[in-house]
Amino acid sequence: MQHQSATRVVTQPQNDAAKSATAESAVEIHDLHKSFGGVDVLKGISLTARQGDVVAIIGGSGSGKSTLLRCVNLLETPTSGQIAIQGEPYRMRAGKNGALVPADRRQIQRIRAHLGMVFQSFNLWPHRTVLENVMEVPVHVLKTPREEARARASTLLDRVGLGDKLDAYPSFLSGGQQQRAAIARVLAVDPLAMLFDEPTSALDPELVGEVLSVIRDLAAEHRTMLLVTHEMAFARDVATHVVFLRDGIIEEQGSPTQIFESPRSEHLKQFIKSVA
Ligand SMILES: Nc1ncnc2c1ncn2[C@@H]1O[C@H](COP(=O)(O)OP(=O)(O)O)[C@@H](O)[C@H]1O
Ligand SMILES: [Mg+2]
């Protein structure tokens, strides 16, 4: 064992100990429905990401990609269906109108604290330095001792190439730097899964590469990710599995090779052409 860990080149997430050697489910979604004001936006999504899977979610605007990710960390409450994180289903109960409501806020807070989301618009806290942004959840939610959280945050920021920006405020950083800080912030919570919602869509083209390169490294470490992206070449490269959403359903899914080289559905063929 000693020898093995000494020669292992890849840094594994800290929660590795909790994982079994065989690929177990990290995110399991079963028959997920979500409607807004009677309009069905997700119409029965079932999807499993095992430990280390990089699931790319592609599809046109309005197909439900963001809603799907937001349901995974319960930023949106599903109308019906089940979601389990590392085998632990969210405890939900039927509310007054029949729609689900969370049954156990503490469970949700606990799980959500370890589900990092990276948004298109970075969403860093503007009045905190980059270092403070990365320390925030570990210190205040996970109760990590401050000095430990600071040391870890500093290491993670160094890792994403921001070792010289610890004390900078977000508005003084480029979009690419802000997004890399947002990724460090997710890494700091020792994520069970990382959720990326079009992380490069708001960036100037010349800054896209630096963010994709950080995500690529994380994928190579077998971090579990659900990644909504319009970067098809990137998805093809890093994903273990690709899901094509259309109008609230999974119209097609498969390996990157299947999806990009032999798409079956006409809509998928058209979609791939349109974003190429
Ligand atoms: N909070 C909301 N209230 C009402 N409708 C919403 C809400 N969020 C999303 N929608 C609708 O759900 C559909 C899917 O949206 P979204 O998940 O953002 O799609 P995508 O990310 O694929 O572009 C859209 O028609 C959108 O207008
Ligand atoms: Mg979206």
PDB file of C-alpha atoms and ligand atoms in Angstrom:
ATOM      1  CA  MET A   1       0.000   0.000   0.000  1.00  0.00           C
ATOM      2  CA  GLN A   2       2.730   2.406   1.052  1.00  0.00           C
ATOM      3  CA  HIS A   3       4.591   1.811  -2.119  1.00  0.00           C
ATOM      4  CA  GLN A   4       1.474   2.256  -4.239  1.00  0.00           C
ATOM      5  CA  SER A   5       0.534   5.581  -2.792  1.00  0.00           C
ATOM      6  CA  ALA A   6       4.084   6.834  -3.049  1.00  0.00           C
ATOM      7  CA  THR A   7       4.199   6.114  -6.757  1.00  0.00           C
ATOM      8  CA  ARG A   8       0.747   7.401  -7.533  1.00  0.00           C
ATOM      9  CA  VAL A   9       1.234  10.525  -9.610  1.00  0.00           C
ATOM     10  CA  VAL A  10      -2.308  11.765  -9.654  1.00  0.00           C
ATOM     11  CA  THR A  11      -3.678  13.677  -6.675  1.00  0.00           C
ATOM     12  CA  GLN A  12      -6.886  12.025  -5.603  1.00  0.00           C
ATOM     13  CA  PRO A  13      -9.759  13.845  -3.936  1.00  0.00           C
ATOM     14  CA  GLN A  14      -9.631  13.638  -0.132  1.00  0.00           C
ATOM     15  CA  ASN A  15     -12.867  11.724   0.087  1.00  0.00           C
ATOM     16  CA  ASP A  16     -11.192   8.879  -1.801  1.00  0.00           C
ATOM     17  CA  ALA A  17     -11.168   6.754   1.328  1.00  0.00           C
ATOM     18  CA  ALA A  18     -14.944   6.697   1.294  1.00  0.00           C
ATOM     19  CA  LYS A  19     -14.973   5.260  -2.197  1.00  0.00           C
ATOM     20  CA  SER A  20     -14.706   1.632  -3.061  1.00  0.00           C
ATOM     21  CA  ALA A  21     -12.207   0.411  -5.609  1.00  0.00           C
ATOM     22  CA  THR A  22     -14.964  -0.479  -8.037  1.00  0.00           C
ATOM     23  CA  ALA A  23     -16.773   2.321  -9.810  1.00  0.00           C
ATOM     24  CA  GLU A  24     -19.816   3.157  -7.764  1.00  0.00           C
ATOM     25  CA  SER A  25     -22.467   5.684  -8.586  1.00  0.00           C
ATOM     26  CA  ALA A  26     -21.559   9.249  -7.720  1.00  0.00           C
ATOM     27  CA  VAL A  27     -24.692  10.886  -9.086  1.00  0.00           C
ATOM     28  CA  GLU A  28     -27.767   8.847  -9.835  1.00  0.00           C
ATOM     29  CA  ILE A  29     -30.833  10.473 -11.323  1.00  0.00           C
ATOM     30  CA  HIS A  30     -34.022   8.524 -11.758  1.00  0.00           C
ATOM     31  CA  ASP A  31     -37.052   9.692 -13.730  1.00  0.00           C
ATOM     32  CA  LEU A  32     -36.499  13.347 -12.901  1.00  0.00           C
ATOM     33  CA  HIS A  33     -39.271  15.756 -13.769  1.00  0.00           C
ATOM     34  CA  LYS A  34     -39.259  19.495 -13.268  1.00  0.00           C
ATOM     35  CA  SER A  35     -41.939  21.936 -14.247  1.00  0.00           C
ATOM     36  CA  PHE A  36     -42.179  25.666 -13.781  1.00  0.00           C
ATOM     37  CA  GLY A  37     -45.706  27.001 -13.454  1.00  0.00           C
ATOM     38  CA  GLY A  38     -47.156  23.938 -15.145  1.00  0.00           C
ATOM     39  CA  VAL A  39     -44.627  23.966 -17.988  1.00  0.00           C
ATOM     40  CA  ASP A  40     -42.644  20.715 -18.121  1.00  0.00           C
ATOM     41  CA  VAL A  41     -38.994  21.491 -18.563  1.00  0.00           C
ATOM     42  CA  LEU A  42     -37.514  18.118 -17.584  1.00  0.00           C
ATOM     43  CA  LYS A  43     -39.657  15.189 -18.646  1.00  0.00           C
ATOM     44  CA  GLY A  44     -38.195  12.084 -17.104  1.00  0.00           C
ATOM     45  CA  ILE A  45     -34.400  12.146 -17.026  1.00  0.00           C
ATOM     46  CA  SER A  46     -32.504   9.088 -15.819  1.00  0.00           C
ATOM     47  CA  LEU A  47     -28.757   9.272 -15.732  1.00  0.00           C
ATOM     48  CA  THR A  48     -25.925   7.787 -13.716  1.00  0.00           C
ATOM     49  CA  ALA A  49     -22.426   9.175 -13.318  1.00  0.00           C
ATOM     50  CA  ARG A  50     -20.067   6.722 -11.672  1.00  0.00           C
ATOM     51  CA  GLN A  51     -17.027   7.786  -9.703  1.00  0.00           C
ATOM     52  CA  GLY A  52     -14.585   9.378 -12.084  1.00  0.00           C
ATOM     53  CA  ASP A  53     -17.019   9.762 -14.964  1.00  0.00           C
ATOM     54  CA  VAL A  54     -16.968  12.979 -16.917  1.00  0.00           C
ATOM     55  CA  VAL A  55     -20.476  13.331 -18.285  1.00  0.00           C
ATOM     56  CA  ALA A  56     -20.801  16.014 -20.930  1.00  0.00           C
ATOM     57  CA  ILE A  57     -24.317  17.387 -21.289  1.00  0.00           C
ATOM     58  CA  ILE A  58     -24.978  18.995 -24.636  1.00  0.00           C
ATOM     59  CA  GLY A  59     -28.068  20.385 -26.304  1.00  0.00           C
ATOM     60  CA  GLY A  60     -29.641  23.556 -27.625  1.00  0.00           C
ATOM     61  CA  SER A  61     -30.618  26.567 -25.594  1.00  0.00           C
ATOM     62  CA  GLY A  62     -33.690  25.911 -23.472  1.00  0.00           C
ATOM     63  CA  SER A  63     -33.357  22.120 -23.623  1.00  0.00           C
ATOM     64  CA  GLY A  64     -33.096  21.920 -19.818  1.00  0.00           C
ATOM     65  CA  LYS A  65     -29.341  21.548 -19.241  1.00  0.00           C
ATOM     66  CA  SER A  66     -29.052  24.154 -16.487  1.00  0.00           C
ATOM     67  CA  THR A  67     -32.245  22.992 -14.818  1.00  0.00           C
ATOM     68  CA  LEU A  68     -30.883  19.448 -14.752  1.00  0.00           C
ATOM     69  CA  LEU A  69     -27.634  20.537 -13.076  1.00  0.00           C
ATOM     70  CA  ARG A  70     -29.510  22.778 -10.658  1.00  0.00           C
ATOM     71  CA  CYS A  71     -31.713  19.862  -9.627  1.00  0.00           C
ATOM     72  CA  VAL A  72     -28.625  17.784  -8.840  1.00  0.00           C
ATOM     73  CA  ASN A  73     -27.629  20.146  -6.031  1.00  0.00           C
ATOM     74  CA  LEU A  74     -31.235  21.079  -5.283  1.00  0.00           C
ATOM     75  CA  LEU A  75     -30.880  24.695  -6.312  1.00  0.00           C
ATOM     76  CA  GLU A  76     -34.124  23.649  -8.000  1.00  0.00           C
ATOM     77  CA  THR A  77     -36.444  21.211  -6.289  1.00  0.00           C
ATOM     78  CA  PRO A  78     -37.491  18.413  -8.644  1.00  0.00           C
ATOM     79  CA  THR A  79     -41.220  18.075  -9.250  1.00  0.00           C
ATOM     80  CA  SER A  80     -40.826  14.304  -9.089  1.00  0.00           C
ATOM     81  CA  GLY A  81     -38.170  11.643  -9.395  1.00  0.00           C
ATOM     82  CA  GLN A  82     -35.143  10.661  -7.302  1.00  0.00           C
ATOM     83  CA  ILE A  83     -31.581  11.870  -7.068  1.00  0.00           C
ATOM     84  CA  ALA A  84     -28.901  10.092  -5.052  1.00  0.00           C
ATOM     85  CA  ILE A  85     -25.412  11.393  -4.381  1.00  0.00           C
ATOM     86  CA  GLN A  86     -22.877   8.656  -3.690  1.00  0.00           C
ATOM     87  CA  GLY A  87     -25.702   6.263  -3.091  1.00  0.00           C
ATOM     88  CA  GLU A  88     -27.534   8.544  -0.646  1.00  0.00           C
ATOM     89  CA  PRO A  89     -30.937   9.625  -1.963  1.00  0.00           C
ATOM     90  CA  TYR A  90     -32.139  13.124  -1.142  1.00  0.00           C
ATOM     91  CA  ARG A  91     -34.944  12.758   1.346  1.00  0.00           C
ATOM     92  CA  MET A  92     -37.992  14.438  -0.138  1.00  0.00           C
ATOM     93  CA  ARG A  93     -41.673  14.423   0.712  1.00  0.00           C
ATOM     94  CA  ALA A  94     -44.811  15.461  -1.101  1.00  0.00           C
ATOM     95  CA  GLY A  95     -45.770  19.074  -0.428  1.00  0.00           C
ATOM     96  CA  LYS A  96     -49.242  20.639  -0.421  1.00  0.00           C
ATOM     97  CA  ASN A  97     -49.685  20.730  -4.186  1.00  0.00           C
ATOM     98  CA  GLY A  98     -48.193  17.266  -4.670  1.00  0.00           C
ATOM     99  CA  ALA A  99     -44.798  18.590  -5.736  1.00  0.00           C
ATOM    100  CA  LEU A 100     -41.751  17.439  -3.797  1.00  0.00           C
ATOM    101  CA  VAL A 101     -40.207  19.445  -0.999  1.00  0.00           C
ATOM    102  CA  PRO A 102     -36.993  18.663   0.860  1.00  0.00           C
ATOM    103  CA  ALA A 103     -37.761  16.578   3.941  1.00  0.00           C
ATOM    104  CA  ASP A 104     -34.448  17.030   5.700  1.00  0.00           C
ATOM    105  CA  ARG A 105     -32.729  20.402   5.339  1.00  0.00           C
ATOM    106  CA  ARG A 106     -29.661  19.268   7.229  1.00  0.00           C
ATOM    107  CA  GLN A 107     -29.105  16.355   4.903  1.00  0.00           C
ATOM    108  CA  ILE A 108     -29.370  18.659   1.928  1.00  0.00           C
ATOM    109  CA  GLN A 109     -27.005  21.229   3.419  1.00  0.00           C
ATOM    110  CA  ARG A 110     -24.508  18.491   4.191  1.00  0.00           C
ATOM    111  CA  ILE A 111     -24.569  17.007   0.703  1.00  0.00           C
ATOM    112  CA  ARG A 112     -24.737  20.333  -1.073  1.00  0.00           C
ATOM    113  CA  ALA A 113     -21.672  21.573   0.778  1.00  0.00           C
ATOM    114  CA  HIS A 114     -19.759  18.918  -1.163  1.00  0.00           C
ATOM    115  CA  LEU A 115     -21.315  19.523  -4.565  1.00  0.00           C
ATOM    116  CA  GLY A 116     -19.457  22.346  -6.141  1.00  0.00           C
ATOM    117  CA  MET A 117     -21.003  24.213  -9.008  1.00  0.00           C
ATOM    118  CA  VAL A 118     -19.123  26.390 -11.459  1.00  0.00           C
ATOM    119  CA  PHE A 119     -21.397  28.870 -13.193  1.00  0.00           C
ATOM    120  CA  GLN A 120     -21.085  30.665 -16.496  1.00  0.00           C
ATOM    121  CA  SER A 121     -20.870  33.976 -14.654  1.00  0.00           C
ATOM    122  CA  PHE A 122     -18.217  32.944 -12.065  1.00  0.00           C
ATOM    123  CA  ASN A 123     -20.302  34.040  -9.036  1.00  0.00           C
ATOM    124  CA  LEU A 124     -17.379  34.885  -6.779  1.00  0.00           C
ATOM    125  CA  TRP A 125     -18.152  37.015  -3.746  1.00  0.00           C
ATOM    126  CA  PRO A 126     -17.105  40.488  -4.903  1.00  0.00           C
ATOM    127  CA  HIS A 127     -16.185  41.887  -1.482  1.00  0.00           C
ATOM    128  CA  ARG A 128     -13.866  39.035  -0.580  1.00  0.00           C
ATOM    129  CA  THR A 129     -10.389  38.362  -1.857  1.00  0.00           C
ATOM    130  CA  VAL A 130      -9.725  35.348  -4.000  1.00  0.00           C
ATOM    131  CA  LEU A 131      -8.247  33.519  -1.012  1.00  0.00           C
ATOM    132  CA  GLU A 132     -11.257  34.381   1.176  1.00  0.00           C
ATOM    133  CA  ASN A 133     -13.595  33.169  -1.562  1.00  0.00           C
ATOM    134  CA  VAL A 134     -11.921  29.773  -1.571  1.00  0.00           C
ATOM    135  CA  MET A 135     -11.821  29.570   2.260  1.00  0.00           C
ATOM    136  CA  GLU A 136     -15.422  30.598   2.812  1.00  0.00           C
ATOM    137  CA  VAL A 137     -17.285  27.274   2.665  1.00  0.00           C
ATOM    138  CA  PRO A 138     -14.536  25.194   4.319  1.00  0.00           C
ATOM    139  CA  VAL A 139     -14.401  27.600   7.279  1.00  0.00           C
ATOM    140  CA  HIS A 140     -18.052  28.537   7.696  1.00  0.00           C
ATOM    141  CA  VAL A 141     -19.879  25.437   6.541  1.00  0.00           C
ATOM    142  CA  LEU A 142     -17.434  22.565   6.889  1.00  0.00           C
ATOM    143  CA  LYS A 143     -15.857  24.007  10.070  1.00  0.00           C
ATOM    144  CA  THR A 144     -12.318  23.420   8.841  1.00  0.00           C
ATOM    145  CA  PRO A 145      -9.855  25.234  11.128  1.00  0.00           C
ATOM    146  CA  ARG A 146      -9.015  28.596   9.596  1.00  0.00           C
ATOM    147  CA  GLU A 147      -5.280  28.058   9.167  1.00  0.00           C
ATOM    148  CA  GLU A 148      -5.804  24.668   7.582  1.00  0.00           C
ATOM    149  CA  ALA A 149      -8.402  26.114   5.204  1.00  0.00           C
ATOM    150  CA  ARG A 150      -6.057  28.967   4.341  1.00  0.00           C
ATOM    151  CA  ALA A 151      -3.165  26.633   3.561  1.00  0.00           C
ATOM    152  CA  ARG A 152      -5.350  24.399   1.424  1.00  0.00           C
ATOM    153  CA  ALA A 153      -6.926  27.348  -0.413  1.00  0.00           C
ATOM    154  CA  SER A 154      -3.520  28.735  -1.146  1.00  0.00           C
ATOM    155  CA  THR A 155      -2.318  25.385  -2.541  1.00  0.00           C
ATOM    156  CA  LEU A 156      -5.420  25.052  -4.707  1.00  0.00           C
ATOM    157  CA  LEU A 157      -5.082  28.584  -6.044  1.00  0.00           C
ATOM    158  CA  ASP A 158      -1.484  27.900  -6.844  1.00  0.00           C
ATOM    159  CA  ARG A 159      -2.592  24.822  -8.683  1.00  0.00           C
ATOM    160  CA  VAL A 160      -4.963  26.747 -10.940  1.00  0.00           C
ATOM    161  CA  GLY A 161      -2.222  29.292 -11.637  1.00  0.00           C
ATOM    162  CA  LEU A 162      -3.387  32.012  -9.254  1.00  0.00           C
ATOM    163  CA  GLY A 163      -0.675  31.703  -6.623  1.00  0.00           C
ATOM    164  CA  ASP A 164       0.158  35.393  -7.073  1.00  0.00           C
ATOM    165  CA  LYS A 165      -3.466  36.598  -6.824  1.00  0.00           C
ATOM    166  CA  LEU A 166      -4.447  35.401  -3.359  1.00  0.00           C
ATOM    167  CA  ASP A 167      -5.200  38.872  -2.042  1.00  0.00           C
ATOM    168  CA  ALA A 168      -6.758  40.258  -5.213  1.00  0.00           C
ATOM    169  CA  TYR A 169     -10.461  41.084  -5.389  1.00  0.00           C
ATOM    170  CA  PRO A 170     -12.426  39.356  -8.172  1.00  0.00           C
ATOM    171  CA  SER A 171     -13.119  42.554 -10.111  1.00  0.00           C
ATOM    172  CA  PHE A 172      -9.390  43.004 -10.617  1.00  0.00           C
ATOM    173  CA  LEU A 173      -9.090  39.628 -12.321  1.00  0.00           C
ATOM    174  CA  SER A 174      -9.770  38.617 -15.922  1.00  0.00           C
ATOM    175  CA  GLY A 175     -12.750  36.362 -16.582  1.00  0.00           C
ATOM    176  CA  GLY A 176     -10.417  33.415 -17.054  1.00  0.00           C
ATOM    177  CA  GLN A 177      -8.755  34.087 -13.710  1.00  0.00           C
ATOM    178  CA  GLN A 178     -12.114  34.478 -11.969  1.00  0.00           C
ATOM    179  CA  GLN A 179     -13.306  31.203 -13.393  1.00  0.00           C
ATOM    180  CA  ARG A 180     -10.126  29.440 -12.299  1.00  0.00           C
ATOM    181  CA  ALA A 181     -10.676  30.860  -8.808  1.00  0.00           C
ATOM    182  CA  ALA A 182     -14.244  29.543  -8.915  1.00  0.00           C
ATOM    183  CA  ILE A 183     -12.870  26.108  -9.769  1.00  0.00           C
ATOM    184  CA  ALA A 184     -10.423  26.292  -6.839  1.00  0.00           C
ATOM    185  CA  ARG A 185     -13.362  27.200  -4.616  1.00  0.00           C
ATOM    186  CA  VAL A 186     -15.145  24.021  -5.668  1.00  0.00           C
ATOM    187  CA  LEU A 187     -12.023  21.913  -5.147  1.00  0.00           C
ATOM    188  CA  ALA A 188     -11.766  23.296  -1.621  1.00  0.00           C
ATOM    189  CA  VAL A 189     -14.955  21.534  -0.544  1.00  0.00           C
ATOM    190  CA  ASP A 190     -13.561  18.173  -1.576  1.00  0.00           C
ATOM    191  CA  PRO A 191     -16.400  17.719  -4.041  1.00  0.00           C
ATOM    192  CA  LEU A 192     -18.344  14.498  -4.422  1.00  0.00           C
ATOM    193  CA  ALA A 193     -19.055  15.721  -7.936  1.00  0.00           C
ATOM    194  CA  MET A 194     -18.246  18.927  -9.771  1.00  0.00           C
ATOM    195  CA  LEU A 195     -21.048  20.572 -11.699  1.00  0.00           C
ATOM    196  CA  PHE A 196     -20.041  22.878 -14.538  1.00  0.00           C
ATOM    197  CA  ASP A 197     -22.656  24.991 -16.288  1.00  0.00           C
ATOM    198  CA  GLU A 198     -21.086  26.365 -19.473  1.00  0.00           C
ATOM    199  CA  PRO A 199     -17.960  27.447 -17.625  1.00  0.00           C
ATOM    200  CA  THR A 200     -16.375  29.127 -20.641  1.00  0.00           C
ATOM    201  CA  SER A 201     -19.399  30.687 -22.336  1.00  0.00           C
ATOM    202  CA  ALA A 202     -18.937  34.121 -20.796  1.00  0.00           C
ATOM    203  CA  LEU A 203     -15.220  34.296 -21.532  1.00  0.00           C
ATOM    204  CA  ASP A 204     -13.398  36.179 -24.239  1.00  0.00           C
ATOM    205  CA  PRO A 205     -12.164  33.596 -26.746  1.00  0.00           C
ATOM    206  CA  GLU A 206      -8.516  34.052 -25.796  1.00  0.00           C
ATOM    207  CA  LEU A 207      -9.309  33.099 -22.168  1.00  0.00           C
ATOM    208  CA  VAL A 208     -11.244  29.917 -22.888  1.00  0.00           C
ATOM    209  CA  GLY A 209      -8.145  27.744 -23.226  1.00  0.00           C
ATOM    210  CA  GLU A 210      -6.756  28.446 -19.742  1.00  0.00           C
ATOM    211  CA  VAL A 211     -10.026  27.384 -18.107  1.00  0.00           C
ATOM    212  CA  LEU A 212     -10.469  24.296 -20.279  1.00  0.00           C
ATOM    213  CA  SER A 213      -6.927  23.297 -19.452  1.00  0.00           C
ATOM    214  CA  VAL A 214      -7.695  23.324 -15.712  1.00  0.00           C
ATOM    215  CA  ILE A 215     -10.861  21.280 -16.281  1.00  0.00           C
ATOM    216  CA  ARG A 216      -8.928  18.882 -18.493  1.00  0.00           C
ATOM    217  CA  ASP A 217      -6.419  18.262 -15.675  1.00  0.00           C
ATOM    218  CA  LEU A 218      -9.259  17.557 -13.242  1.00  0.00           C
ATOM    219  CA  ALA A 219     -10.836  15.128 -15.700  1.00  0.00           C
ATOM    220  CA  ALA A 220      -7.485  13.363 -16.017  1.00  0.00           C
ATOM    221  CA  GLU A 221      -7.526  12.925 -12.225  1.00  0.00           C
ATOM    222  CA  HIS A 222     -10.846  11.142 -12.578  1.00  0.00           C
ATOM    223  CA  ARG A 223     -12.860  13.719 -10.721  1.00  0.00           C
ATOM    224  CA  THR A 224     -16.542  13.076 -11.184  1.00  0.00           C
ATOM    225  CA  MET A 225     -18.031  15.836 -13.312  1.00  0.00           C
ATOM    226  CA  LEU A 226     -21.257  16.804 -14.956  1.00  0.00           C
ATOM    227  CA  LEU A 227     -20.231  19.301 -17.572  1.00  0.00           C
ATOM    228  CA  VAL A 228     -22.628  21.390 -19.626  1.00  0.00           C
ATOM    229  CA  THR A 229     -20.655  22.794 -22.502  1.00  0.00           C
ATOM    230  CA  HIS A 230     -20.828  24.078 -26.045  1.00  0.00           C
ATOM    231  CA  GLU A 231     -17.167  23.259 -26.568  1.00  0.00           C
ATOM    232  CA  MET A 232     -17.714  20.132 -28.632  1.00  0.00           C
ATOM    233  CA  ALA A 233     -14.072  19.346 -29.347  1.00  0.00           C
ATOM    234  CA  PHE A 234     -13.385  19.581 -25.640  1.00  0.00           C
ATOM    235  CA  ALA A 235     -16.367  17.407 -24.708  1.00  0.00           C
ATOM    236  CA  ARG A 236     -15.246  14.825 -27.188  1.00  0.00           C
ATOM    237  CA  ASP A 237     -11.800  14.858 -25.715  1.00  0.00           C
ATOM    238  CA  VAL A 238     -12.474  14.728 -21.972  1.00  0.00           C
ATOM    239  CA  ALA A 239     -15.906  13.141 -21.591  1.00  0.00           C
ATOM    240  CA  THR A 240     -16.378   9.497 -20.720  1.00  0.00           C
ATOM    241  CA  HIS A 241     -20.042   9.795 -21.628  1.00  0.00           C
ATOM    242  CA  VAL A 242     -22.078  12.319 -23.625  1.00  0.00           C
ATOM    243  CA  VAL A 243     -25.742  13.095 -23.117  1.00  0.00           C
ATOM    244  CA  PHE A 244     -27.776  15.005 -25.702  1.00  0.00           C
ATOM    245  CA  LEU A 245     -30.747  16.782 -24.163  1.00  0.00           C
ATOM    246  CA  ARG A 246     -33.614  17.991 -26.272  1.00  0.00           C
ATOM    247  CA  ASP A 247     -36.796  19.475 -25.004  1.00  0.00           C
ATOM    248  CA  GLY A 248     -36.389  18.042 -21.507  1.00  0.00           C
ATOM    249  CA  ILE A 249     -35.537  14.479 -22.443  1.00  0.00           C
ATOM    250  CA  ILE A 250     -32.333  12.605 -23.159  1.00  0.00           C
ATOM    251  CA  GLU A 251     -32.709  12.093 -26.851  1.00  0.00           C
ATOM    252  CA  GLU A 252     -29.436  10.243 -27.280  1.00  0.00           C
ATOM    253  CA  GLN A 253     -26.447   9.281 -25.154  1.00  0.00           C
ATOM    254  CA  GLY A 254     -23.281   7.284 -25.552  1.00  0.00           C
ATOM    255  CA  SER A 255     -19.525   7.439 -25.747  1.00  0.00           C
ATOM    256  CA  PRO A 256     -17.992  10.562 -27.300  1.00  0.00           C
ATOM    257  CA  THR A 257     -17.123   8.500 -30.374  1.00  0.00           C
ATOM    258  CA  GLN A 258     -20.701   7.266 -30.770  1.00  0.00           C
ATOM    259  CA  ILE A 259     -22.232  10.669 -30.243  1.00  0.00           C
ATOM    260  CA  PHE A 260     -19.886  12.703 -32.393  1.00  0.00           C
ATOM    261  CA  GLU A 261     -19.005  10.164 -35.088  1.00  0.00           C
ATOM    262  CA  SER A 262     -22.202   8.189 -35.481  1.00  0.00           C
ATOM    263  CA  PRO A 263     -25.089  10.241 -34.133  1.00  0.00           C
ATOM    264  CA  ARG A 264     -28.417   8.569 -34.855  1.00  0.00           C
ATOM    265  CA  SER A 265     -31.013  11.223 -34.147  1.00  0.00           C
ATOM    266  CA  GLU A 266     -31.563  13.863 -36.815  1.00  0.00           C
ATOM    267  CA  HIS A 267     -31.748  16.533 -34.125  1.00  0.00           C
ATOM    268  CA  LEU A 268     -28.377  15.516 -32.753  1.00  0.00           C
ATOM    269  CA  LYS A 269     -26.852  15.529 -36.228  1.00  0.00           C
ATOM    270  CA  GLN A 270     -28.207  19.023 -36.795  1.00  0.00           C
ATOM    271  CA  PHE A 271     -27.069  20.178 -33.375  1.00  0.00           C
ATOM    272  CA  ILE A 272     -23.512  18.967 -33.921  1.00  0.00           C
ATOM    273  CA  LYS A 273     -23.422  20.723 -37.303  1.00  0.00           C
ATOM    274  CA  SER A 274     -24.758  23.935 -35.808  1.00  0.00           C
ATOM    275  CA  VAL A 275     -22.096  24.194 -33.106  1.00  0.00           C
ATOM    276  CA  ALA A 276     -19.165  22.920 -35.185  1.00  0.00           C
TER     277      ALA A 276
HETATM  278  N1  LIG B   1     -36.902  29.521 -12.781  1.00  0.00           N
HETATM  279  C1  LIG B   1     -37.555  29.312 -13.925  1.00  0.00           C
HETATM  280  N2  LIG B   1     -38.837  29.695 -14.093  1.00  0.00           N
HETATM  281  C2  LIG B   1     -39.511  29.458 -15.237  1.00  0.00           C
HETATM  282  N3  LIG B   1     -38.986  28.852 -16.305  1.00  0.00           N
HETATM  283  C3  LIG B   1     -37.702  28.462 -16.225  1.00  0.00           C
HETATM  284  C4  LIG B   1     -36.923  28.659 -15.038  1.00  0.00           C
HETATM  285  N4  LIG B   1     -35.688  28.151 -15.262  1.00  0.00           N
HETATM  286  C5  LIG B   1     -35.697  27.661 -16.519  1.00  0.00           C
HETATM  287  N5  LIG B   1     -36.898  27.840 -17.091  1.00  0.00           N
HETATM  288  C6  LIG B   1     -37.281  27.404 -18.446  1.00  0.00           C
HETATM  289  O1  LIG B   1     -36.900  26.066 -18.588  1.00  0.00           O
HETATM  290  C7  LIG B   1     -36.427  25.806 -19.901  1.00  0.00           C
HETATM  291  C8  LIG B   1     -35.047  25.176 -19.803  1.00  0.00           C
HETATM  292  O2  LIG B   1     -34.129  26.133 -19.286  1.00  0.00           O
HETATM  293  P1  LIG B   1     -32.652  25.818 -18.975  1.00  0.00           P
HETATM  294  O3  LIG B   1     -32.568  24.655 -18.089  1.00  0.00           O
HETATM  295  O4  LIG B   1     -32.018  27.075 -18.513  1.00  0.00           O
HETATM  296  O5  LIG B   1     -32.101  25.403 -20.424  1.00  0.00           O
HETATM  297  P2  LIG B   1     -30.633  25.377 -20.998  1.00  0.00           P
HETATM  298  O6  LIG B   1     -29.680  25.493 -19.865  1.00  0.00           O
HETATM  299  O7  LIG B   1     -30.543  24.085 -21.732  1.00  0.00           O
HETATM  300  O8  LIG B   1     -30.533  26.537 -21.938  1.00  0.00           O
HETATM  301  C9  LIG B   1     -36.448  27.127 -20.626  1.00  0.00           C
HETATM  302  O9  LIG B   1     -37.609  27.170 -21.401  1.00  0.00           O
HETATM  303  C10 LIG B   1     -36.500  28.137 -19.519  1.00  0.00           C
HETATM  304  O10 LIG B   1     -37.168  29.295 -19.923  1.00  0.00           O
HETATM  305 MG    MG B   2     -28.220  26.855 -19.401  1.00  0.00          MG
END
